GROMACS .gro file of C-alpha atoms in nm:
model
  188
    1MET     CA    1   8.150   5.377  20.337
    2LYS     CA    2   8.321   5.195  20.050
    3LYS     CA    3   8.691   5.106  20.072
    4GLN     CA    4   8.779   5.340  19.785
    5ASP     CA    5   8.608   5.631  19.967
    6ILE     CA    6   8.786   5.546  20.293
    7ARG     CA    7   9.119   5.532  20.106
    8LYS     CA    8   9.056   5.871  19.947
    9ASN     CA    9   8.952   6.035  20.277
   10MET     CA   10   9.238   5.885  20.478
   11LEU     CA   11   9.500   5.973  20.217
   12THR     CA   12   9.371   6.331  20.215
   13ILE     CA   13   9.405   6.347  20.594
   14ARG     CA   14   9.749   6.185  20.596
   15ASN     CA   15   9.883   6.392  20.308
   16ALA     CA   16   9.769   6.715  20.475
   17MET     CA   17   9.996   6.647  20.772
   18PRO     CA   18  10.294   6.887  20.773
   19GLU     CA   19  10.629   6.720  20.703
   20GLN     CA   20  10.768   6.805  21.047
   21GLN     CA   21  10.463   6.651  21.214
   22THR     CA   22  10.512   6.334  21.006
   23LYS     CA   23  10.874   6.315  21.126
   24ASN     CA   24  10.785   6.388  21.490
   25ASN     CA   25  10.498   6.139  21.498
   26SER     CA   26  10.712   5.872  21.331
   27ALA     CA   27  10.985   5.924  21.592
   28LEU     CA   28  10.727   5.882  21.871
   29MET     CA   29  10.601   5.563  21.705
   30TRP     CA   30  10.953   5.420  21.696
   31GLN     CA   31  11.000   5.507  22.064
   32HIS     CA   32  10.681   5.316  22.147
   33LEU     CA   33  10.795   5.020  21.937
   34THR     CA   34  11.146   4.993  22.078
   35LYS     CA   35  11.018   5.002  22.437
   36THR     CA   36  10.803   4.693  22.388
   37GLU     CA   37  10.912   4.350  22.501
   38ILE     CA   38  10.805   4.218  22.160
   39TYR     CA   39  11.063   4.440  21.989
   40GLN     CA   40  11.335   4.379  22.246
   41LYS     CA   41  11.301   4.001  22.204
   42SER     CA   42  11.254   4.010  21.826
   43ASP     CA   43  11.504   3.874  21.576
   44ILE     CA   44  11.386   4.012  21.241
   45LEU     CA   45  11.191   4.328  21.167
   46PHE     CA   46  10.984   4.280  20.852
   47THR     CA   47  10.902   4.632  20.743
   48TYR     CA   48  10.790   4.837  20.449
   49VAL     CA   49  11.016   5.102  20.299
   50SER     CA   50  10.832   5.427  20.365
   51ILE     CA   51  10.745   5.660  20.079
   52HIS     CA   52  10.545   5.980  20.042
   53LYS     CA   53  10.367   6.067  20.367
   54GLU     CA   54  10.364   5.718  20.525
   55ALA     CA   55  10.484   5.676  20.881
   56GLU     CA   56  10.861   5.672  20.839
   57THR     CA   57  11.052   5.348  20.867
   58THR     CA   58  11.377   5.397  20.676
   59SER     CA   59  11.493   5.680  20.904
   60PHE     CA   60  11.519   5.422  21.182
   61PHE     CA   61  11.680   5.127  21.003
   62LYS     CA   62  12.022   5.215  21.142
   63GLN     CA   63  11.885   5.190  21.497
   64VAL     CA   64  11.735   4.848  21.423
   65TRP     CA   65  12.071   4.720  21.295
   66GLU     CA   66  12.248   4.872  21.598
   67ASP     CA   67  11.997   4.689  21.820
   68GLY     CA   68  12.132   4.364  21.671
   69LYS     CA   69  11.826   4.282  21.463
   70LYS     CA   70  11.791   4.192  21.099
   71ILE     CA   71  11.569   4.387  20.861
   72ALA     CA   72  11.360   4.231  20.586
   73VAL     CA   73  11.177   4.439  20.324
   74PRO     CA   74  10.917   4.339  20.064
   75ILE     CA   75  10.972   4.267  19.697
   76THR     CA   76  10.654   4.256  19.493
   77GLU     CA   77  10.582   4.072  19.172
   78LYS     CA   78  10.278   4.009  18.955
   79ASN     CA   79   9.963   3.836  19.083
   80ARG     CA   80   9.988   3.970  19.438
   81LYS     CA   81  10.310   3.779  19.499
   82MET     CA   82  10.531   3.931  19.763
   83ASP     CA   83  10.841   3.802  19.937
   84PHE     CA   84  11.055   3.962  20.201
   85VAL     CA   85  11.432   3.973  20.160
   86PHE     CA   86  11.705   4.070  20.402
   87LEU     CA   87  11.831   4.426  20.373
   88ASN     CA   88  12.187   4.476  20.491
   89ALA     CA   89  12.250   4.834  20.375
   90PHE     CA   90  12.058   5.128  20.231
   91GLU     CA   91  12.264   5.102  19.912
   92GLU     CA   92  12.083   4.777  19.824
   93LEU     CA   93  11.761   4.972  19.761
   94THR     CA   94  11.673   5.092  19.411
   95GLN     CA   95  11.348   5.251  19.296
   96LYS     CA   96  11.104   4.999  19.151
   97LYS     CA   97  10.735   4.966  19.076
   98TRP     CA   98  10.514   5.251  19.210
   99GLY     CA   99  10.829   5.439  19.314
  100ILE     CA  100  10.892   5.203  19.605
  101PRO     CA  101  11.260   5.127  19.672
  102GLU     CA  102  11.335   4.753  19.672
  103PRO     CA  103  11.650   4.541  19.667
  104GLU     CA  104  11.729   4.331  19.359
  105LYS     CA  105  11.570   3.991  19.420
  106SER     CA  106  11.847   3.808  19.234
  107LYS     CA  107  12.106   3.954  19.474
  108SER     CA  108  11.899   3.902  19.790
  109THR     CA  109  11.824   3.627  20.039
  110ILE     CA  110  11.460   3.541  20.112
  111ALA     CA  111  11.367   3.605  20.476
  112LEU     CA  112  11.121   3.379  20.653
  113PRO     CA  113  10.966   3.495  20.981
  114THR     CA  114  11.014   3.314  21.309
  115LYS     CA  115  10.787   3.326  21.614
  116LYS     CA  116  10.999   3.619  21.739
  117SER     CA  117  10.967   3.826  21.421
  118ILE     CA  118  10.771   4.150  21.388
  119PHE     CA  119  10.592   4.285  21.082
  120LEU     CA  120  10.538   4.660  21.054
  121VAL     CA  121  10.243   4.673  20.817
  122PRO     CA  122  10.153   4.983  20.614
  123ALA     CA  123   9.788   5.083  20.594
  124ILE     CA  124   9.557   5.358  20.485
  125ALA     CA  125   9.317   5.287  20.773
  126ILE     CA  126   9.298   5.046  21.067
  127ASP     CA  127   8.996   4.980  21.285
  128ASN     CA  128   8.972   4.895  21.655
  129LYS     CA  129   8.955   4.519  21.588
  130GLY     CA  130   9.269   4.489  21.372
  131GLY     CA  131   9.096   4.529  21.037
  132ARG     CA  132   9.307   4.706  20.779
  133ILE     CA  133   9.265   4.881  20.448
  134GLY     CA  134   9.583   4.893  20.246
  135TYR     CA  135   9.649   5.036  19.904
  136GLY     CA  136   9.426   4.782  19.733
  137GLY     CA  137   9.678   4.541  19.584
  138GLY     CA  138   9.614   4.257  19.831
  139TYR     CA  139   9.985   4.180  19.865
  140TYR     CA  140   9.997   4.169  20.245
  141ASP     CA  141   9.675   3.968  20.284
  142THR     CA  142   9.799   3.715  20.028
  143TYR     CA  143  10.137   3.692  20.205
  144PHE     CA  144   9.987   3.659  20.555
  145ALA     CA  145   9.746   3.388  20.436
  146LYS     CA  146  10.054   3.168  20.374
  147ILE     CA  147  10.285   3.281  20.655
  148LYS     CA  148  10.176   3.214  21.013
  149ASN     CA  149  10.478   3.327  21.218
  150GLY     CA  150  10.542   3.684  21.323
  151PHE     CA  151  10.353   3.953  21.508
  152LYS     CA  152  10.163   4.181  21.266
  153ILE     CA  153  10.161   4.545  21.377
  154GLY     CA  154   9.989   4.824  21.187
  155PHE     CA  155  10.217   5.127  21.175
  156VAL     CA  156  10.000   5.434  21.115
  157PHE     CA  157   9.922   5.777  21.251
  158ALA     CA  158   9.637   5.811  21.502
  159ALA     CA  159   9.432   6.003  21.243
  160GLN     CA  160   9.421   5.681  21.036
  161ILE     CA  161   9.239   5.483  21.307
  162VAL     CA  162   8.868   5.440  21.238
  163GLU     CA  163   8.591   5.279  21.439
  164ASN     CA  164   8.492   4.994  21.212
  165LEU     CA  165   8.593   4.868  20.868
  166GLU     CA  166   8.396   4.626  20.656
  167MET     CA  167   8.625   4.328  20.611
  168GLU     CA  168   8.626   4.060  20.344
  169ASP     CA  169   8.696   3.688  20.398
  170THR     CA  170   9.045   3.727  20.251
  171ASP     CA  171   9.144   4.017  20.481
  172ILE     CA  172   9.391   3.921  20.754
  173LEU     CA  173   9.354   4.092  21.092
  174LEU     CA  174   9.649   4.262  21.259
  175ASP     CA  175   9.773   4.169  21.607
  176GLY     CA  176   9.834   4.527  21.717
  177VAL     CA  177   9.886   4.886  21.606
  178ILE     CA  178  10.137   5.157  21.686
  179THR     CA  179  10.050   5.524  21.649
  180GLU     CA  180  10.219   5.831  21.791
  181LYS     CA  181   9.984   5.789  22.089
  182GLY     CA  182  10.099   5.439  22.184
  183PHE     CA  183  10.096   5.065  22.121
  184TYR     CA  184   9.767   4.874  22.128
  185PHE     CA  185   9.696   4.500  22.110
  186PHE     CA  186   9.386   4.363  21.942
  187GLU     CA  187   9.190   4.075  22.093
  188ASN     CA  188   9.195   3.838  21.794
   0.00000   0.00000   0.00000
């Protein structure tokens, strides 16, 4: 199946999920994350700002700050350029391109991952080897091709896990995935 067909099918499945189920599953995913040693020892959580029917992240930012960790969120530019900047408060977010809230880059500090950092990576579909289909912009693959530190975790609902995805040379594999059913490592 082509990537565009997989995207369409997976978005249909994800968008059909009732709002309360999205909230409940997201809460379970955060419980799985926060119980891991990787999270407990982490310093910075690099995470997307959830929109639409994605697994929720922003509902749990307060907990991350209370756990003594920093949060970094993406800022996108032209030509698949993406940087992460520190987010210190919800008020720093304003709606930008594609309706995604982002901080103002000129008022933000660039965040660079350490070996203890975690990335929560959005996806439309993830396979059982760590392959990922995103929204098609290539921002994360381009970013991960340059940045080597940090543990890359797909953060999706179990219904978005597929058996096998056809990957391209430029696609970067994930290190693990969290769904409402648990946390799984890939053997990469």
